[in-house]
Amino acid sequence: MNLIMFGPPGAGKGTQADLLQKKYGYAKLSTGDMLRAAVAAGTEVGLKAKAVMASGGLVSDDIMIALIRDRIAQPDCRGGFILDGFPRTLTQAEELDNMLAEEEIRLDRVIQLKVDDAKLVERITGRFSCKKCGAGYHDSFKPTRAAGVCDECGAGDFVRREDDKAETVTSRLDAYNRQTAPLLPYYASRGVLVAVDGMAEIDEVTRQIDRVVGEVEKFAKNG
Ligand code: ADP
Ligand code: ADP
Ligand code: ZN
């Protein structure tokens, strides 16, 4: 199963992609995570991306397409992948189509998480993650089970993203509305777009996505 998790910043793409990865073993391709790793490592890509990310804008299509081209060719993607945060522009979507066509890989579904702007701000400003294993949390909506201890790995150090500040959120939502939301008709016209109520609780969103994945698999089996 090859999926795109689509939606504005804070919609729950990463959270749901993590759950799908755990449940089905699909490779999770998060361009945000890749860029943050590049910034931390001080690579050439990282140096170019750093200021753009801090301002809430989009990193150039050339950089993003090269990153995904390398990643999607890795053998672990052959068992299925979930794109989280890519594509974000029409150029990226078209280049992705070309890449997949070259490799004869099908894009099964684009899952759109629909969430109101006010809720997105709440989600983003309360987001934090485990420094050691990357598990994602939220101050109010998904706190750790034991205070200060990661559910997944037991570590006690947490981080907040520099761009998860109320000031930057507006630019990021703006970038989404102007550059990324126009991809919705692109995917709708290909018959792969499915909308999910991203306002629901995490478990309920997962159930909705599971239904979508189940239907695609049933269809594939029955020819
Ligand atoms: P995205 O990857 O789309 O930016 P995340 O998956 O990181 O979004 O989610 C943003 C924040 O909201 C995180 O702190 C996460 O724990 C929380 N969150 C995700 N999905 C939900 C949900 N359905 N209800 C409440 N909070 C959620
Ligand atoms: P969120 O989880 O809030 O949607 P991401 O972690 O996906 O945010 O991305 C963080 C930042 O990295 C974006 O604001 C943008 O600057 C950059 N970025 C990530 N993916 C892309 C992409 N496909 N195209 C351009 N910029 C990207
Ligand atoms: Zn952890």
Coordinates of C-alpha atoms and ligand atoms in Angstrom, one line a residue:
M1 CA 0.0 0.0 0.0
N2 CA 1.4 3.3 -1.0
L3 CA -0.2 6.3 0.7
I4 CA 0.1 10.1 1.0
M5 CA -0.9 11.6 4.4
F6 CA -2.2 15.0 3.3
G7 CA -3.2 18.0 5.4
P8 CA -2.1 21.3 7.0
P9 CA 0.6 21.5 9.6
G10 CA -0.7 20.0 12.9
A11 CA -3.4 17.9 11.2
G12 CA -2.1 14.6 12.6
K13 CA -0.2 13.3 9.5
G14 CA 2.9 12.3 11.5
T15 CA 0.9 10.7 14.3
Q16 CA -1.2 8.6 11.9
A17 CA 1.8 7.7 9.7
D18 CA 3.7 6.4 12.8
L19 CA 0.7 4.2 13.7
L20 CA 0.5 2.9 10.1
Q21 CA 4.2 2.1 10.1
K22 CA 3.9 0.2 13.3
K23 CA 0.8 -1.7 12.4
Y24 CA 1.6 -2.6 8.7
G25 CA 5.3 -2.1 8.5
Y26 CA 5.1 0.5 5.7
A27 CA 8.1 2.8 5.4
K28 CA 7.4 6.3 6.7
L29 CA 8.9 9.1 4.6
S30 CA 8.6 12.3 6.5
T31 CA 10.3 15.2 4.6
G32 CA 10.1 17.4 7.8
D33 CA 12.0 14.7 9.7
M34 CA 14.5 14.4 6.9
L35 CA 15.1 18.1 6.8
R36 CA 15.4 18.5 10.6
A37 CA 18.0 15.7 10.5
A38 CA 19.9 17.5 7.7
V39 CA 19.8 20.8 9.7
A40 CA 21.1 19.0 12.8
A41 CA 23.9 17.3 10.9
G42 CA 24.8 20.6 9.2
T43 CA 24.8 19.1 5.7
E44 CA 24.5 21.3 2.6
V45 CA 20.8 20.6 2.4
G46 CA 20.5 21.5 6.0
L47 CA 22.3 24.8 5.6
K48 CA 20.0 25.7 2.8
A49 CA 16.8 24.6 4.5
K50 CA 17.4 26.0 8.0
A51 CA 16.3 29.7 7.6
V52 CA 13.3 28.8 5.3
M53 CA 12.0 26.3 7.8
A54 CA 12.4 28.8 10.7
S55 CA 10.4 31.4 8.7
G56 CA 7.6 28.9 8.0
G57 CA 8.1 28.9 4.2
L58 CA 8.6 26.0 1.9
V59 CA 12.1 24.6 1.0
S60 CA 12.8 24.6 -2.7
D61 CA 11.3 22.0 -5.0
D62 CA 14.7 20.9 -6.3
I63 CA 15.9 20.0 -2.8
M64 CA 12.7 18.2 -1.9
I65 CA 12.4 16.2 -5.1
A66 CA 16.1 15.0 -4.8
L67 CA 15.5 14.0 -1.2
I68 CA 12.4 11.9 -2.0
R69 CA 13.9 10.5 -5.2
D70 CA 16.7 9.0 -3.2
R71 CA 14.5 7.8 -0.4
I72 CA 11.8 6.2 -2.4
A73 CA 14.3 4.1 -4.3
Q74 CA 15.4 2.3 -1.1
P75 CA 14.3 -1.3 -0.9
D76 CA 12.3 -0.9 2.3
C77 CA 9.8 1.2 0.3
R78 CA 8.9 -1.8 -1.8
G79 CA 6.7 -3.2 0.9
G80 CA 4.7 0.0 0.9
F81 CA 5.3 3.6 2.0
I82 CA 3.5 6.5 3.6
L83 CA 4.5 10.0 2.5
D84 CA 4.2 12.5 5.3
G85 CA 4.7 16.1 4.3
F86 CA 5.4 15.5 0.6
P87 CA 4.3 16.6 -2.0
R88 CA 3.6 20.2 -0.9
T89 CA 3.5 21.9 -4.4
L90 CA 2.2 21.0 -7.8
T91 CA 5.7 20.6 -9.1
Q92 CA 6.5 18.1 -6.4
A93 CA 3.3 16.2 -7.1
E94 CA 4.0 16.1 -10.8
E95 CA 7.6 14.9 -10.2
L96 CA 6.4 12.3 -7.8
D97 CA 4.0 11.0 -10.5
N98 CA 7.0 10.8 -12.9
M99 CA 9.2 8.9 -10.4
L100 CA 6.4 6.4 -9.5
A101 CA 5.6 5.9 -13.2
E102 CA 9.3 5.2 -14.0
E103 CA 9.4 2.6 -11.2
E104 CA 6.0 1.2 -12.0
I105 CA 4.8 2.0 -8.5
R106 CA 1.1 2.8 -7.9
L107 CA -0.1 5.5 -5.6
D108 CA -3.1 3.9 -3.8
R109 CA -4.6 6.7 -1.8
V110 CA -4.1 10.3 -0.7
I111 CA -5.7 10.6 2.8
Q112 CA -6.7 14.1 3.5
L113 CA -7.0 15.0 7.2
K114 CA -9.5 17.8 7.6
V115 CA -9.0 20.1 10.6
D116 CA -10.1 23.7 11.3
D117 CA -7.4 26.4 11.6
A118 CA -8.1 27.2 15.3
K119 CA -7.6 23.5 16.2
L120 CA -4.4 23.4 14.2
V121 CA -2.9 26.2 16.2
E122 CA -3.8 24.4 19.5
R123 CA -2.3 21.2 18.1
I124 CA 1.0 22.8 17.0
T125 CA 1.7 24.9 20.0
G126 CA 1.2 21.9 22.4
R127 CA 3.3 19.5 20.3
F128 CA 6.5 17.9 21.7
S129 CA 8.5 14.7 21.0
C130 CA 10.9 12.3 22.6
K131 CA 14.5 13.4 22.0
K132 CA 15.7 9.8 21.9
C133 CA 13.1 7.9 19.8
G134 CA 11.1 10.7 18.2
A135 CA 7.7 9.6 19.6
G136 CA 5.2 12.4 19.2
Y137 CA 3.1 13.8 22.1
H138 CA 0.8 16.7 23.0
D139 CA 0.5 18.7 26.2
S140 CA -3.3 18.2 26.4
F141 CA -4.3 15.7 23.7
K142 CA -1.6 13.1 24.0
P143 CA 0.4 13.5 27.2
T144 CA 2.9 10.8 28.2
R145 CA 1.3 8.1 30.4
A146 CA 3.8 8.8 33.2
A147 CA 4.8 12.4 33.6
G148 CA 8.2 13.1 32.0
V149 CA 8.7 9.5 30.7
C150 CA 8.4 8.5 27.1
D151 CA 5.8 5.7 26.6
E152 CA 7.8 4.1 23.8
C153 CA 11.4 4.1 25.1
G154 CA 11.4 5.2 28.7
A155 CA 13.7 8.2 28.1
G156 CA 13.0 11.5 29.9
D157 CA 14.3 14.2 27.4
F158 CA 11.8 15.9 25.2
V159 CA 12.0 18.5 22.5
R160 CA 9.8 21.1 20.9
R161 CA 10.3 22.2 17.3
E162 CA 11.6 25.7 16.8
D163 CA 8.9 26.4 14.2
D164 CA 6.1 25.3 16.5
K165 CA 5.5 28.8 17.8
A166 CA 2.3 30.8 17.4
E167 CA 4.1 33.4 15.3
T168 CA 5.3 30.9 12.7
V169 CA 2.1 28.9 12.5
T170 CA 0.4 31.7 10.5
S171 CA 3.1 31.6 7.8
R172 CA 2.9 27.8 7.6
L173 CA -0.9 27.8 7.3
D174 CA -0.6 30.4 4.6
A175 CA 2.0 28.3 2.7
Y176 CA -0.4 25.3 3.0
N177 CA -3.4 27.3 1.8
R178 CA -1.6 28.9 -1.1
Q179 CA 0.8 26.2 -2.3
T180 CA -0.4 22.8 -1.0
A181 CA -4.2 22.9 -0.8
P182 CA -4.3 23.3 -4.7
L183 CA -3.1 19.7 -4.9
L184 CA -6.5 18.5 -3.7
P185 CA -8.3 18.8 -7.0
Y186 CA -5.2 17.3 -8.7
Y187 CA -5.6 14.1 -6.7
A188 CA -9.4 14.1 -6.7
S189 CA -9.3 14.1 -10.5
R190 CA -7.2 10.9 -10.3
G191 CA -9.7 9.2 -8.0
V192 CA -7.3 8.6 -5.2
L193 CA -8.4 11.3 -2.7
V194 CA -10.2 10.2 0.5
A195 CA -11.1 12.8 3.1
V196 CA -11.1 11.8 6.8
D197 CA -12.4 13.8 9.8
G198 CA -9.1 14.9 11.4
M199 CA -11.0 16.8 14.2
A200 CA -11.8 13.4 15.8
E201 CA -9.7 11.8 18.5
I202 CA -6.5 10.1 17.5
D203 CA -8.0 6.5 17.8
E204 CA -11.1 7.5 15.8
V205 CA -9.0 9.0 13.0
T206 CA -6.9 5.7 13.0
R207 CA -10.1 3.7 12.6
Q208 CA -11.2 5.8 9.7
I209 CA -7.9 5.3 8.0
D210 CA -7.9 1.6 8.7
R211 CA -11.2 1.4 6.9
V212 CA -9.7 3.1 3.8
V213 CA -6.7 0.8 3.9
G214 CA -8.9 -2.3 4.4
E215 CA -11.1 -1.4 1.4
V216 CA -8.1 -0.9 -0.9
E217 CA -6.7 -4.3 0.1
K218 CA -10.0 -6.1 -0.3
F219 CA -10.3 -4.6 -3.8
A220 CA -6.7 -5.6 -4.7
K221 CA -7.4 -9.2 -3.6
N222 CA -10.6 -9.5 -5.5
G223 CA -9.0 -8.1 -8.6
Ligands
ADP1 P1 1.4 16.9 11.5 O1 2.4 15.8 11.2 O2 0.2 16.8 10.5 O3 2.0 18.2 11.5 P2 1.2 15.7 14.2 O4 0.8 14.3 13.9 O5 2.5 16.1 14.6 O6 0.7 16.6 12.9 O7 0.1 16.2 15.2 C1 0.2 17.6 15.8 C2 0.0 17.5 17.3 O8 -1.4 17.2 17.5 C3 0.8 16.5 18.0 O9 1.2 17.0 19.3 C4 -0.1 15.3 18.2 O10 0.1 14.6 19.4 C5 -1.5 15.9 18.2 N1 -2.6 15.2 17.6 C6 -2.5 14.5 16.4 N2 -3.7 14.0 16.0 C7 -4.6 14.4 17.0 C8 -6.0 14.2 17.1 N3 -6.7 13.5 16.3 N4 -6.5 14.8 18.2 C9 -5.8 15.5 19.1 N5 -4.5 15.7 19.0 C10 -3.9 15.2 17.9
ADP2 P1 4.2 19.8 9.8 O1 4.4 18.5 10.5 O2 3.9 20.9 10.7 O3 3.3 19.7 8.6 P2 6.8 19.2 8.6 O4 7.6 18.6 9.7 O5 6.2 18.4 7.6 O6 5.7 20.2 9.2 O7 7.7 20.3 7.8 C1 8.4 21.3 8.5 C2 9.0 22.3 7.6 O8 9.9 21.6 6.7 C3 8.0 23.0 6.7 O9 7.4 24.1 7.3 C4 8.8 23.4 5.4 O10 9.6 24.5 5.7 C5 9.8 22.2 5.3 N1 9.2 21.1 4.5 C6 8.8 19.8 4.8 N2 8.4 19.2 3.7 C7 8.5 20.0 2.7 C8 8.2 19.9 1.3 N3 7.6 18.8 0.8 N4 8.4 21.0 0.5 C9 8.9 22.1 1.0 N5 9.2 22.3 2.3 C10 9.0 21.2 3.1
ZN3 ZN 11.1 7.8 23.4

